[in-house]
Coordinates of C-alpha atoms in Angstrom, one line a residue:
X5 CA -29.3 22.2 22.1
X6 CA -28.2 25.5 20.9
X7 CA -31.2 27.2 21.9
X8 CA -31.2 25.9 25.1
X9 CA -27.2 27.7 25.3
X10 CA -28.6 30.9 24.6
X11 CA -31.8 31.1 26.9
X12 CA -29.1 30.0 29.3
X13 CA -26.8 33.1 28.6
X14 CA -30.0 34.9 28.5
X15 CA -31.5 33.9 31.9
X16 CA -29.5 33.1 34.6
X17 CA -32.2 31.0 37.0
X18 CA -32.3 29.0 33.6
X19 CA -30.2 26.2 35.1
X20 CA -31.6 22.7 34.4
X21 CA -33.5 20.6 31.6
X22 CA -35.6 17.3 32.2
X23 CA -35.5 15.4 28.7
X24 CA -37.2 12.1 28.1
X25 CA -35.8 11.9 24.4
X26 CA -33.6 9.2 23.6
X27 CA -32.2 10.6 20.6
X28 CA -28.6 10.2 20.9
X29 CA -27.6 13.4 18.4
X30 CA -30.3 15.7 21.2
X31 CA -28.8 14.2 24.3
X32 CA -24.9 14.8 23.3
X33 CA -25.8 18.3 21.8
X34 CA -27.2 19.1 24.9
X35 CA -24.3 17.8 26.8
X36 CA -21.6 19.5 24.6
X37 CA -23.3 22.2 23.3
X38 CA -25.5 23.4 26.6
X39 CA -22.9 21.8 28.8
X40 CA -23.0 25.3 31.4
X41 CA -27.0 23.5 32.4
X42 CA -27.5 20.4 34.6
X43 CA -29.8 17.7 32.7
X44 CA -31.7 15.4 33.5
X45 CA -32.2 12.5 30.8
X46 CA -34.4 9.4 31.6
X47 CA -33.2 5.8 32.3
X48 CA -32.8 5.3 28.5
X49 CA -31.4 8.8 27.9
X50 CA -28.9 9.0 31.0
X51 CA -26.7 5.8 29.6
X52 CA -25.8 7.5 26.8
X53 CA -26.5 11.7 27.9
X54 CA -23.4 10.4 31.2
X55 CA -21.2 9.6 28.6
X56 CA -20.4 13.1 27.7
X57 CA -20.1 14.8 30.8
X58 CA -22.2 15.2 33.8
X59 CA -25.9 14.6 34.0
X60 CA -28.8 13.8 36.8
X61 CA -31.1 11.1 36.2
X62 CA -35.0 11.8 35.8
X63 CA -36.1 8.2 37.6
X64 CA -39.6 6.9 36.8
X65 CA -41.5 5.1 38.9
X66 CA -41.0 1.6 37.2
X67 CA -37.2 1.7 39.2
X68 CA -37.1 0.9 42.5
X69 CA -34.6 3.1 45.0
X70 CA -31.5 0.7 45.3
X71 CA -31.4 -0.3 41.7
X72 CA -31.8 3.5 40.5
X73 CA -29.1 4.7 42.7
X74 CA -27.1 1.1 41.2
X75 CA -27.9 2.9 37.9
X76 CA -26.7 6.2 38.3
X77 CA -23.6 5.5 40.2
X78 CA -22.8 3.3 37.2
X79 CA -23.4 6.5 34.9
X80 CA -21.6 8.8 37.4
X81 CA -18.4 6.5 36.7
X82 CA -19.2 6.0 33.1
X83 CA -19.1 2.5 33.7
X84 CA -21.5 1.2 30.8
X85 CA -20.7 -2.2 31.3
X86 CA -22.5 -2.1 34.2
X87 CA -25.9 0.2 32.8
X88 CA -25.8 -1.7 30.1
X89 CA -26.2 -5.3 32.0
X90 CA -29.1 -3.2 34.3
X91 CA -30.3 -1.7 31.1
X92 CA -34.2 -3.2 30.2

């Protein structure tokens, strides 16, 4: 995460991460630490990366349209109750 801050200061078209980690200490270091970059976690990153502050979603094909957009309105509103019951 705190490379990721410093290519950001370094390069300003540096905007954006995809991560399909689900480490929870990677995901909230990058949403704390790299916080100024828009990322986008997987399904089993985003219900934890949403959490600490805004993130997209990086959807794979194994979610269909209505229950992805389910799924990240529910992470949009930190509303883990929900993720967590959609959550495979």
């Amino acid at each position: 995460p705190e490379q990721y801050a410093e290519l950001a200061k370094e390069h300003p078209n540096f905007v954006a991460t995809k991560n399909s980690t689900d480490s929870m200490s990677r995901l909230r270091g990058l949403q704390t630490i790299a916080s100024e970059l828009q990322h986008f976690p997987d399904e089993h990153g985003y219900i934890y990366a949403c959490q600490f502050g805004e993130c997209s979603l990086l959807a794979s094909l194994a979610m269909n349209g209505t229950t992805c957009k389910k799924y990240f309105q529910a992470g949009q509103e930190r509303d883990l109750k929900t993720m967590l019951s959609m959550y495979e």
